[in-house]
PDB file of C-alpha atoms and ligand atoms in Angstrom:
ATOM      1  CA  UNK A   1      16.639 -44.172  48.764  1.00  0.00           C
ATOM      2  CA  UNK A   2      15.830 -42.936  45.137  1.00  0.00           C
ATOM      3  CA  UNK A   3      17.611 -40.015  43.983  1.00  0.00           C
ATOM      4  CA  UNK A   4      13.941 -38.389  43.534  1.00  0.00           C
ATOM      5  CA  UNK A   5      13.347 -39.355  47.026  1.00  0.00           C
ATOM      6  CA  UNK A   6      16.732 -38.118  48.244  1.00  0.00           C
ATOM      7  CA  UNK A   7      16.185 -34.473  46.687  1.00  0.00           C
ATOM      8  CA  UNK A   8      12.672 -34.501  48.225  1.00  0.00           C
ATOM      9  CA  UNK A   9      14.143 -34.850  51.532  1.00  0.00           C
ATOM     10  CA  UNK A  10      17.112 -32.769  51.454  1.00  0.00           C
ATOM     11  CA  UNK A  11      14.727 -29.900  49.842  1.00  0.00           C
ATOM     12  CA  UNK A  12      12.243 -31.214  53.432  1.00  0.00           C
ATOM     13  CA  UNK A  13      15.185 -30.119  55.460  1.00  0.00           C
ATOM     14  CA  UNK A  14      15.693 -26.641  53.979  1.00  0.00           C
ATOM     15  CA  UNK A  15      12.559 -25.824  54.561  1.00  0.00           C
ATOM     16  CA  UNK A  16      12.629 -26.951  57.819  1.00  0.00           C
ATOM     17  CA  UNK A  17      15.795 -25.002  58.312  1.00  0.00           C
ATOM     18  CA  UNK A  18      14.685 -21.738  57.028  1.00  0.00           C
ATOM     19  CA  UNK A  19      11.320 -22.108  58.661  1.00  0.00           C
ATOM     20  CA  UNK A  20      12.921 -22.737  62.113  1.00  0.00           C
ATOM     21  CA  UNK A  21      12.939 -19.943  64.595  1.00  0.00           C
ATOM     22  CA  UNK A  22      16.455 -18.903  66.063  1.00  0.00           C
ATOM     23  CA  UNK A  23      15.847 -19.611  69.164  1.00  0.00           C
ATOM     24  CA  UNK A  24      18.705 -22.429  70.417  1.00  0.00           C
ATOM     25  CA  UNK A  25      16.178 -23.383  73.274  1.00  0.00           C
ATOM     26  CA  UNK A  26      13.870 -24.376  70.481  1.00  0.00           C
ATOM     27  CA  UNK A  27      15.900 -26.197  67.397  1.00  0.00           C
ATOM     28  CA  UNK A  28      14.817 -28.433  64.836  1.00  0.00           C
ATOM     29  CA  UNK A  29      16.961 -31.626  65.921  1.00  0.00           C
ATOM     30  CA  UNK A  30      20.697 -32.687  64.449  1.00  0.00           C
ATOM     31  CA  UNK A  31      22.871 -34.971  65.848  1.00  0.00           C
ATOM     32  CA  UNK A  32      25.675 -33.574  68.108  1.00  0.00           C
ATOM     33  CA  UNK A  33      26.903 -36.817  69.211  1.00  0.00           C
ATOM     34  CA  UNK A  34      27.015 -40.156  68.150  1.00  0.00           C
ATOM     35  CA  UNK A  35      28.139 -43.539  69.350  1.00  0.00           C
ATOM     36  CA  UNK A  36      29.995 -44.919  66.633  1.00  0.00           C
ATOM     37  CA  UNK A  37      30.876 -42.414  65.468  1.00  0.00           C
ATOM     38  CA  UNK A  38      29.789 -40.961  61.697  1.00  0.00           C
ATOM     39  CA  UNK A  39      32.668 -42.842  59.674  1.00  0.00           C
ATOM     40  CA  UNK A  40      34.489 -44.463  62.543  1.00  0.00           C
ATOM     41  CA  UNK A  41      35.984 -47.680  62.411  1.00  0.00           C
ATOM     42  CA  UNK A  42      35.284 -49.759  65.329  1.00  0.00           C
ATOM     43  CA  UNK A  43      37.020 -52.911  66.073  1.00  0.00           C
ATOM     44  CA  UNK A  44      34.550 -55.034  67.692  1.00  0.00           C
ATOM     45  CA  UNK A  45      30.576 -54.589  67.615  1.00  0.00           C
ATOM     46  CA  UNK A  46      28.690 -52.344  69.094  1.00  0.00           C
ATOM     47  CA  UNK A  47      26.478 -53.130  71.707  1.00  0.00           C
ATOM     48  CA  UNK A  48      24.113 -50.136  71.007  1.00  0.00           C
ATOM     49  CA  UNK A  49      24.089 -46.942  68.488  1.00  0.00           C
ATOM     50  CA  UNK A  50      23.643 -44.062  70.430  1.00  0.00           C
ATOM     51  CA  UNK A  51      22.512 -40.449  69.496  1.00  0.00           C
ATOM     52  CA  UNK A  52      22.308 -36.784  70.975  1.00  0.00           C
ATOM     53  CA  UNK A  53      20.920 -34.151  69.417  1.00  0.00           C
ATOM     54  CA  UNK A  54      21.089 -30.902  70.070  1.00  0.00           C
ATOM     55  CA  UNK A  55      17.296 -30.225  71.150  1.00  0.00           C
ATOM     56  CA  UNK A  56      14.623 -32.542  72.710  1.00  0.00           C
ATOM     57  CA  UNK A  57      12.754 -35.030  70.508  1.00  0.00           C
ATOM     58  CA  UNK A  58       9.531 -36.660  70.960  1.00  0.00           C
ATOM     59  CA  UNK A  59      11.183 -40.332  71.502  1.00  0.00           C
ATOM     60  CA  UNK A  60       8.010 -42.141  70.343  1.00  0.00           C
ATOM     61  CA  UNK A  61       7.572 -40.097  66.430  1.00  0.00           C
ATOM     62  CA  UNK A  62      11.267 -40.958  66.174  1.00  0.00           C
ATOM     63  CA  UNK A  63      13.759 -43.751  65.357  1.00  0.00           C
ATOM     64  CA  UNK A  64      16.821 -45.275  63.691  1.00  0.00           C
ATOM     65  CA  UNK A  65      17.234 -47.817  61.097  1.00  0.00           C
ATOM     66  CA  UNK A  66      20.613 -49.600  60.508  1.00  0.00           C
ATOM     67  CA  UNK A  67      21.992 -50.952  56.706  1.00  0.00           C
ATOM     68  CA  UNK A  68      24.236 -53.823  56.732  1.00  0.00           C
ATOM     69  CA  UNK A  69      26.498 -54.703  53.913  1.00  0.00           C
ATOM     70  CA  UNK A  70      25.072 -55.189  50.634  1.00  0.00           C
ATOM     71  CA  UNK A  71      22.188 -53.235  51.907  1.00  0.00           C
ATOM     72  CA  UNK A  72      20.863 -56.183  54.315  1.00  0.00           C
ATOM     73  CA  UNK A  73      18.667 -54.101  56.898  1.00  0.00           C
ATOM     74  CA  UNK A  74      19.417 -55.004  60.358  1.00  0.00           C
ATOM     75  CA  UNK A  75      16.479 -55.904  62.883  1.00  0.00           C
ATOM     76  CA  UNK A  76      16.476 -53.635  65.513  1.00  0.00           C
ATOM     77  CA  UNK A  77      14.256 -53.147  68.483  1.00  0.00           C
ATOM     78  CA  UNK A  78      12.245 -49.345  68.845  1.00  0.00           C
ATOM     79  CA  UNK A  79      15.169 -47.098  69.491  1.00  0.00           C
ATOM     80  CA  UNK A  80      14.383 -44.954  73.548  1.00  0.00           C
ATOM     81  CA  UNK A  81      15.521 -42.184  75.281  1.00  0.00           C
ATOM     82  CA  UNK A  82      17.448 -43.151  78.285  1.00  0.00           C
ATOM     83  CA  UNK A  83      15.835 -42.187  81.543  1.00  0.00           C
ATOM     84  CA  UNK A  84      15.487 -38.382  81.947  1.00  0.00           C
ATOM     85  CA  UNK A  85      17.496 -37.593  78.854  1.00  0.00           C
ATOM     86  CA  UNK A  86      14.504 -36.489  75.984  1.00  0.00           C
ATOM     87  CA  UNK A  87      17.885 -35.588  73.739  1.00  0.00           C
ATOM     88  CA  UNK A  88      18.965 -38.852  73.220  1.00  0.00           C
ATOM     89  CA  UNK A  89      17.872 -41.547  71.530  1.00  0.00           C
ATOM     90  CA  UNK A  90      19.292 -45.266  72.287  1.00  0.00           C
ATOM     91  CA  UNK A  91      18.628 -48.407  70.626  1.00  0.00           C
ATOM     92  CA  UNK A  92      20.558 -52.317  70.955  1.00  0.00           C
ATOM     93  CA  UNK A  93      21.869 -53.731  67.878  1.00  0.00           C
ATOM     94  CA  UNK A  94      22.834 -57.629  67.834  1.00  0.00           C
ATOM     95  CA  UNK A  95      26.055 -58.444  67.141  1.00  0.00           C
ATOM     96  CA  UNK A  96      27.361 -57.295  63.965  1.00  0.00           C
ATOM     97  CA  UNK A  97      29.855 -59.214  61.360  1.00  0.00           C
ATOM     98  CA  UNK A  98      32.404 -56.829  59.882  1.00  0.00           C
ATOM     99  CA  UNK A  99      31.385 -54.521  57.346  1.00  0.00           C
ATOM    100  CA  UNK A 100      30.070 -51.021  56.915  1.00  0.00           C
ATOM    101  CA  UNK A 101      26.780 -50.330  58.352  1.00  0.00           C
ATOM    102  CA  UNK A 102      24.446 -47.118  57.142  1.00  0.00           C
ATOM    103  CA  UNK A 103      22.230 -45.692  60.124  1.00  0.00           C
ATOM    104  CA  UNK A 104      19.347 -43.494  58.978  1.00  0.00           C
ATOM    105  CA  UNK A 105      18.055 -41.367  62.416  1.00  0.00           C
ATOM    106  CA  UNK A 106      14.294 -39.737  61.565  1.00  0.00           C
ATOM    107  CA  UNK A 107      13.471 -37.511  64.557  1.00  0.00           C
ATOM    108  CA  UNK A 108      10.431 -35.036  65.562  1.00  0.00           C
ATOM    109  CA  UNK A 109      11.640 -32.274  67.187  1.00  0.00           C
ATOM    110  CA  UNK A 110      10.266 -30.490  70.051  1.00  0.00           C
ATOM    111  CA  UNK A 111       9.646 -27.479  67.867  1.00  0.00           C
ATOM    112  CA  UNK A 112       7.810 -29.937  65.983  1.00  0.00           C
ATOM    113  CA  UNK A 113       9.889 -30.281  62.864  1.00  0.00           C
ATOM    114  CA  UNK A 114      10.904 -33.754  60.955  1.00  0.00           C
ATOM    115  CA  UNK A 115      14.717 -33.792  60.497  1.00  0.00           C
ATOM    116  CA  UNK A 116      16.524 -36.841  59.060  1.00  0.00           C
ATOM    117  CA  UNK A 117      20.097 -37.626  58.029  1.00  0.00           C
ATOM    118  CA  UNK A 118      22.852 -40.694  57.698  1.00  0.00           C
ATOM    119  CA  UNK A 119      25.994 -41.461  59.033  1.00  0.00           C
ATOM    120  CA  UNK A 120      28.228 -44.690  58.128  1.00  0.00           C
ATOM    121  CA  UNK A 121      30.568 -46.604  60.280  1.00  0.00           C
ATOM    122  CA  UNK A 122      32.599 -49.982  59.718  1.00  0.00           C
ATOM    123  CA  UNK A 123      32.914 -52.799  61.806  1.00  0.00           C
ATOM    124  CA  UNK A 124      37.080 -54.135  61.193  1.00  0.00           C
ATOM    125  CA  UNK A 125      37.425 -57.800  61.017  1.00  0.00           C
ATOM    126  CA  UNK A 126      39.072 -59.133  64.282  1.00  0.00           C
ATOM    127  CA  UNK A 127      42.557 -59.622  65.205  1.00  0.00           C
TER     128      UNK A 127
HETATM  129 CU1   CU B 201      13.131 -26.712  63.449  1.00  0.00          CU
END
Protein backbone atom coordinates (compact mmCIF):
# COMPACT_ATOMS: atom_id res chain seq x y z
CA UNK A 1 0.00 0.00 0.00
CA UNK A 2 1.26 3.58 -0.97
CA UNK A 3 1.78 5.91 1.73
CA UNK A 4 -0.94 8.19 -0.19
CA UNK A 5 -3.11 5.23 -0.15
CA UNK A 6 -2.36 4.38 3.48
CA UNK A 7 -3.36 8.05 4.75
CA UNK A 8 -6.50 7.79 2.57
CA UNK A 9 -7.56 4.87 4.46
CA UNK A 10 -6.62 5.60 7.89
CA UNK A 11 -8.37 9.22 7.31
CA UNK A 12 -11.61 6.42 5.76
CA UNK A 13 -11.59 5.01 9.22
CA UNK A 14 -11.91 8.25 11.20
CA UNK A 15 -14.59 9.14 9.51
CA UNK A 16 -16.12 6.07 9.89
CA UNK A 17 -15.37 6.27 13.56
CA UNK A 18 -16.72 9.62 14.26
CA UNK A 19 -19.68 9.03 12.02
CA UNK A 20 -20.62 5.79 13.89
CA UNK A 21 -23.47 5.90 16.30
CA UNK A 22 -22.72 4.71 19.99
CA UNK A 23 -24.76 2.20 20.06
CA UNK A 24 -22.52 -1.25 20.91
CA UNK A 25 -25.48 -3.29 19.32
CA UNK A 26 -24.66 -1.43 16.16
CA UNK A 27 -20.60 -0.96 15.68
CA UNK A 28 -18.60 -0.39 12.77
CA UNK A 29 -16.52 -3.80 12.83
CA UNK A 30 -12.79 -4.37 14.55
CA UNK A 31 -11.30 -7.40 15.26
CA UNK A 32 -11.66 -8.74 18.87
CA UNK A 33 -10.13 -11.97 18.21
CA UNK A 34 -7.86 -13.48 16.00
CA UNK A 35 -6.40 -16.86 15.21
CA UNK A 36 -2.88 -16.31 14.97
CA UNK A 37 -2.73 -14.03 16.75
CA UNK A 38 -1.64 -10.14 15.65
CA UNK A 39 2.29 -10.66 16.09
CA UNK A 40 2.31 -14.20 17.36
CA UNK A 41 4.78 -16.62 16.55
CA UNK A 42 3.42 -19.89 15.68
CA UNK A 43 5.45 -22.94 15.35
CA UNK A 44 3.85 -24.90 12.73
CA UNK A 45 1.25 -23.59 10.00
CA UNK A 46 -1.89 -22.68 10.35
CA UNK A 47 -4.57 -24.52 9.03
CA UNK A 48 -6.95 -21.46 8.81
CA UNK A 49 -6.80 -17.54 9.91
CA UNK A 50 -9.63 -16.88 11.86
CA UNK A 51 -11.37 -13.54 12.86
CA UNK A 52 -14.12 -12.09 15.32
CA UNK A 53 -15.17 -8.90 15.36
CA UNK A 54 -16.97 -7.23 17.60
CA UNK A 55 -20.31 -6.63 15.48
CA UNK A 56 -21.90 -8.63 12.59
CA UNK A 57 -20.51 -8.29 9.06
CA UNK A 58 -22.05 -8.92 5.82
CA UNK A 59 -19.71 -12.15 5.05
CA UNK A 60 -20.10 -11.78 1.26
CA UNK A 61 -18.79 -7.55 0.95
CA UNK A 62 -15.95 -8.83 3.14
CA UNK A 63 -12.62 -10.72 3.11
CA UNK A 64 -8.97 -11.30 4.00
CA UNK A 65 -5.89 -11.27 2.03
CA UNK A 66 -2.61 -12.86 3.33
CA UNK A 67 1.29 -11.41 2.41
CA UNK A 68 3.97 -13.88 2.41
CA UNK A 69 7.57 -13.03 2.73
CA UNK A 70 9.02 -10.70 0.39
CA UNK A 71 5.53 -9.60 -0.24
CA UNK A 72 4.51 -12.94 -2.24
CA UNK A 73 0.55 -12.85 -1.88
CA UNK A 74 -0.80 -16.07 -0.80
CA UNK A 75 -3.82 -17.74 -2.77
CA UNK A 76 -6.54 -18.08 -0.64
CA UNK A 77 -10.04 -19.31 -1.11
CA UNK A 78 -13.25 -16.55 -0.27
CA UNK A 79 -12.88 -16.21 3.44
CA UNK A 80 -16.94 -17.45 5.34
CA UNK A 81 -18.61 -17.09 8.35
CA UNK A 82 -18.91 -20.32 10.13
CA UNK A 83 -22.44 -21.58 10.48
CA UNK A 84 -24.64 -19.25 12.58
CA UNK A 85 -21.78 -17.02 13.62
CA UNK A 86 -22.28 -13.54 11.16
CA UNK A 87 -19.17 -12.17 13.55
CA UNK A 88 -16.68 -14.25 12.27
CA UNK A 89 -15.04 -14.59 9.36
CA UNK A 90 -12.96 -17.95 8.45
CA UNK A 91 -10.88 -18.71 5.60
CA UNK A 92 -8.12 -22.02 4.84
CA UNK A 93 -4.69 -21.11 4.06
CA UNK A 94 -2.29 -23.91 2.47
CA UNK A 95 0.51 -24.74 4.19
CA UNK A 96 2.84 -22.05 4.89
CA UNK A 97 6.92 -22.10 4.84
CA UNK A 98 8.36 -20.08 7.71
CA UNK A 99 8.30 -16.50 7.54
CA UNK A 100 6.18 -13.55 8.49
CA UNK A 101 2.91 -13.31 6.86
CA UNK A 102 0.78 -9.75 6.64
CA UNK A 103 -3.15 -10.37 6.73
CA UNK A 104 -5.19 -7.40 5.52
CA UNK A 105 -9.16 -8.09 6.84
CA UNK A 106 -11.68 -5.50 4.73
CA UNK A 107 -15.12 -5.92 6.33
CA UNK A 108 -18.77 -4.25 5.82
CA UNK A 109 -20.32 -3.84 8.84
CA UNK A 110 -23.82 -4.34 9.73
CA UNK A 111 -24.17 -0.64 10.38
CA UNK A 112 -22.98 -0.51 6.99
CA UNK A 113 -19.54 0.96 7.40
CA UNK A 114 -16.11 -0.26 5.53
CA UNK A 115 -13.44 -0.88 8.23
CA UNK A 116 -10.02 -2.34 7.35
CA UNK A 117 -6.79 -2.99 9.25
CA UNK A 118 -3.48 -5.47 9.41
CA UNK A 119 -2.05 -7.68 11.71
CA UNK A 120 1.38 -9.74 11.21
CA UNK A 121 2.31 -13.09 12.48
CA UNK A 122 5.47 -15.44 11.84
CA UNK A 123 5.60 -18.87 11.05
CA UNK A 124 9.18 -20.33 13.19
CA UNK A 125 11.17 -22.73 11.24
CA UNK A 126 10.70 -26.32 12.67
CA UNK A 127 12.48 -28.14 15.27
CU1 LIG B 1 -19.54 2.15 12.11
Amino acid sequence: MTPLRRALAAGLLLVAVALCAPNPAIAHALVFESSPRANEVVTASPSRIFLRFNSRIETELSGVTVTGPAGRPIPLPVAGAPEGSPDRLVVPVPPLPSGTYLVRWKVLSADGHVTEGAFRFTVAPGP
